[in-house]
mmCIF file of C-alpha atoms in Angstrom:
data_model
loop_
_atom_site.group_PDB
_atom_site.id
_atom_site.type_symbol
_atom_site.label_atom_id
_atom_site.label_comp_id
_atom_site.label_asym_id
_atom_site.label_seq_id
_atom_site.Cartn_x
_atom_site.Cartn_y
_atom_site.Cartn_z
ATOM 1 C CA ARG S 141 -52.921 98.474 -106.430
ATOM 2 C CA HIS S 142 -52.705 99.891 -102.759
ATOM 3 C CA ASP S 143 -49.897 101.985 -101.995
ATOM 4 C CA ARG S 144 -47.906 100.725 -98.694
ATOM 5 C CA ARG S 145 -48.646 104.299 -97.303
ATOM 6 C CA VAL S 146 -52.498 103.865 -97.364
ATOM 7 C CA ILE S 147 -52.104 100.233 -96.170
ATOM 8 C CA PHE S 148 -49.661 101.542 -93.275
ATOM 9 C CA ILE S 149 -52.526 104.122 -92.503
ATOM 10 C CA ALA S 150 -55.193 101.324 -92.348
ATOM 11 C CA THR S 151 -53.291 98.673 -90.471
ATOM 12 C CA GLY S 152 -52.707 101.859 -87.653
ATOM 13 C CA THR S 153 -56.045 102.446 -87.924
ATOM 14 C CA LEU S 154 -57.486 99.110 -87.356
ATOM 15 C CA ILE S 155 -54.985 98.906 -84.106
ATOM 16 C CA ILE S 156 -56.332 102.251 -82.811
ATOM 17 C CA VAL S 157 -60.086 101.048 -83.270
ATOM 18 C CA GLY S 158 -59.518 97.599 -81.768
ATOM 19 C CA SER S 159 -57.820 98.608 -78.873
ATOM 20 C CA VAL S 160 -60.175 101.380 -77.905
ATOM 21 C CA LEU S 161 -63.174 99.486 -78.448
ATOM 22 C CA SER S 162 -61.748 96.621 -76.648
ATOM 23 C CA ALA S 163 -61.785 99.368 -73.427
ATOM 24 C CA CYS S 164 -65.097 100.199 -74.238
ATOM 25 C CA VAL S 165 -67.001 96.736 -74.274
ATOM 26 C CA GLN S 166 -70.070 96.677 -72.085
ATOM 27 C CA GLU S 167 -72.127 93.759 -70.628
ATOM 28 C CA PHE S 168 -75.513 95.671 -71.636
ATOM 29 C CA GLY S 169 -77.161 93.725 -68.951
ATOM 30 C CA MET S 170 -76.227 90.413 -70.315
ATOM 31 C CA GLY S 171 -73.676 88.842 -68.371
ATOM 32 C CA PRO S 172 -70.086 87.904 -69.005
ATOM 33 C CA LYS S 173 -70.704 86.238 -72.208
ATOM 34 C CA CYS S 174 -71.917 89.545 -73.797
ATOM 35 C CA LEU S 175 -68.481 91.088 -72.556
ATOM 36 C CA LEU S 176 -66.307 88.242 -73.874
ATOM 37 C CA ALA S 177 -68.202 87.934 -77.577
ATOM 38 C CA GLN S 178 -67.302 91.794 -77.765
ATOM 39 C CA LEU S 179 -63.900 91.307 -76.805
ATOM 40 C CA VAL S 180 -63.100 88.699 -79.415
ATOM 41 C CA VAL S 181 -64.500 90.921 -82.145
ATOM 42 C CA CYS S 182 -62.498 93.734 -80.787
ATOM 43 C CA ARG S 183 -59.353 91.782 -80.079
ATOM 44 C CA GLY S 184 -59.926 90.095 -83.741
ATOM 45 C CA VAL S 185 -59.849 93.956 -85.399
ATOM 46 C CA LEU S 186 -56.647 94.649 -83.382
ATOM 47 C CA GLY S 187 -55.170 91.373 -84.617
ATOM 48 C CA PHE S 188 -55.511 92.044 -88.085
ATOM 49 C CA GLY S 189 -54.109 95.388 -87.612
ATOM 50 C CA ILE S 190 -50.985 93.859 -86.128
ATOM 51 C CA GLY S 191 -50.664 91.246 -88.487
ATOM 52 C CA GLY S 192 -50.143 93.860 -91.569
ATOM 53 C CA GLU S 193 -48.335 96.237 -89.146
ATOM 54 C CA TYR S 194 -45.478 93.512 -88.630
ATOM 55 C CA PRO S 195 -44.327 92.734 -92.199
ATOM 56 C CA LEU S 196 -45.359 96.180 -93.275
ATOM 57 C CA SER S 197 -43.301 98.139 -90.710
ATOM 58 C CA ALA S 198 -40.333 95.674 -91.857
ATOM 59 C CA THR S 199 -40.560 96.397 -95.514
ATOM 60 C CA ILE S 200 -40.752 100.042 -95.260
ATOM 61 C CA CYS S 201 -37.784 100.053 -93.055
ATOM 62 C CA ALA S 202 -35.924 98.163 -95.270
ATOM 63 C CA GLU S 203 -36.866 100.090 -98.398
ATOM 64 C CA GLY S 204 -36.036 103.463 -96.663
ATOM 65 C CA THR S 205 -32.573 102.703 -95.427
ATOM 66 C CA ALA S 206 -29.238 102.469 -96.944
ATOM 67 C CA ALA S 207 -27.906 99.027 -97.266
ATOM 68 C CA ARG S 208 -25.004 99.593 -94.982
ATOM 69 C CA ARG S 209 -27.353 100.705 -91.949
ATOM 70 C CA ARG S 210 -30.523 98.217 -92.876
ATOM 71 C CA GLY S 211 -29.695 95.462 -90.295
ATOM 72 C CA THR S 212 -28.930 97.795 -87.418
ATOM 73 C CA LEU S 213 -32.140 99.632 -88.242
ATOM 74 C CA MET S 214 -34.283 96.387 -88.665
ATOM 75 C CA ALA S 215 -32.902 95.463 -85.252
ATOM 76 C CA VAL S 216 -33.802 98.882 -83.691
ATOM 77 C CA VAL S 217 -37.158 98.730 -84.967
ATOM 78 C CA PHE S 218 -38.054 95.254 -83.720
ATOM 79 C CA SER S 219 -36.123 95.347 -80.620
ATOM 80 C CA HIS S 220 -38.707 98.353 -79.865
ATOM 81 C CA GLN S 221 -41.315 95.717 -79.599
ATOM 82 C CA GLY S 222 -39.771 94.067 -76.617
ATOM 83 C CA LEU S 223 -39.999 97.688 -74.929
ATOM 84 C CA GLY S 224 -42.970 98.225 -75.329
ATOM 85 C CA TYR S 225 -44.060 95.079 -73.717
ATOM 86 C CA LEU S 226 -41.804 96.218 -70.886
ATOM 87 C CA LEU S 227 -43.229 99.574 -70.807
ATOM 88 C CA SER S 228 -47.243 98.227 -70.633
ATOM 89 C CA ALA S 229 -46.248 95.770 -68.104
ATOM 90 C CA LEU S 230 -44.543 98.617 -66.072
ATOM 91 C CA VAL S 231 -47.893 100.818 -66.698
ATOM 92 C CA MET S 232 -50.133 98.013 -65.366
ATOM 93 C CA VAL S 233 -47.895 97.662 -62.169
ATOM 94 C CA ALA S 234 -47.876 101.049 -61.733
ATOM 95 C CA LEU S 235 -51.783 101.333 -61.634
ATOM 96 C CA VAL S 236 -52.044 98.159 -59.646
ATOM 97 C CA PHE S 237 -49.871 99.572 -56.797
ATOM 98 C CA GLY S 238 -51.115 102.999 -57.246
ATOM 99 C CA GLY S 239 -54.611 102.034 -56.035
ATOM 100 C CA ALA S 240 -56.413 102.120 -59.482
ATOM 101 C CA SER S 241 -59.489 100.114 -59.351
ATOM 102 C CA PRO S 242 -59.708 96.504 -61.352
ATOM 103 C CA GLU S 243 -62.141 97.664 -63.808
ATOM 104 C CA PHE S 244 -60.090 100.717 -64.776
ATOM 105 C CA THR S 245 -56.815 99.111 -65.051
ATOM 106 C CA TRP S 246 -57.985 96.157 -67.430
ATOM 107 C CA ARG S 247 -59.754 98.926 -69.670
ATOM 108 C CA PHE S 248 -56.518 101.356 -69.555
ATOM 109 C CA ALA S 249 -54.225 98.189 -70.672
ATOM 110 C CA LEU S 250 -56.540 97.354 -73.537
ATOM 111 C CA ALA S 251 -56.655 101.127 -74.637
ATOM 112 C CA PHE S 252 -53.180 101.353 -73.794
ATOM 113 C CA GLY S 253 -52.048 99.758 -77.247
ATOM 114 C CA ALA S 254 -53.519 102.712 -79.020
ATOM 115 C CA ILE S 255 -51.312 105.596 -77.947
ATOM 116 C CA VAL S 256 -48.330 104.743 -80.205
ATOM 117 C CA PRO S 257 -50.659 104.046 -83.703
ATOM 118 C CA ILE S 258 -52.500 107.546 -82.521
ATOM 119 C CA ILE S 259 -49.002 109.315 -82.335
ATOM 120 C CA SER S 260 -47.776 107.614 -85.253
ATOM 121 C CA LEU S 261 -50.888 108.466 -87.457
ATOM 122 C CA HIS S 262 -50.009 111.841 -88.350
ATOM 123 C CA PHE S 263 -46.306 110.855 -89.623
ATOM 124 C CA ARG S 264 -48.029 107.933 -91.650
ATOM 125 C CA MET S 265 -49.887 110.337 -93.553
ATOM 126 C CA GLN S 266 -46.788 112.498 -94.481
ATOM 127 C CA MET S 267 -45.017 109.407 -95.896
ATOM 128 C CA HIS S 268 -43.868 109.544 -99.157
ATOM 129 C CA GLU S 269 -44.897 106.199 -101.514
ATOM 130 C CA SER S 270 -41.467 104.179 -101.728
ATOM 131 C CA GLU S 271 -40.080 103.802 -105.377
ATOM 132 C CA ALA S 272 -40.131 99.653 -105.096
#
């Protein structure tokens, strides 16, 4: 049996690793197909992390909240996904209009997804396992 806390840490770590490695892909003199192959693998790692993160965050949120506030908190948690999409788009627009190079912009865009999981990793490690 795996604790939800351990799996929550693992999914966050997969997101961090997938995002950072996506930003670090290289052609190694073999052309864009090599770059694409690396991106497919790295984004696959990221996808496994996100695939575990969404249902697990909903479960942890629901279990750790009083019944009368559960719906509100669940709505807040999932509405922040939209805010994250908006923030990432605004950051990319700022980079483009700020004169950042195209290569830096796409690499930063891919690495940007690791920021929140990096910040939350400490809190995930301090979590207590739920009773359920």
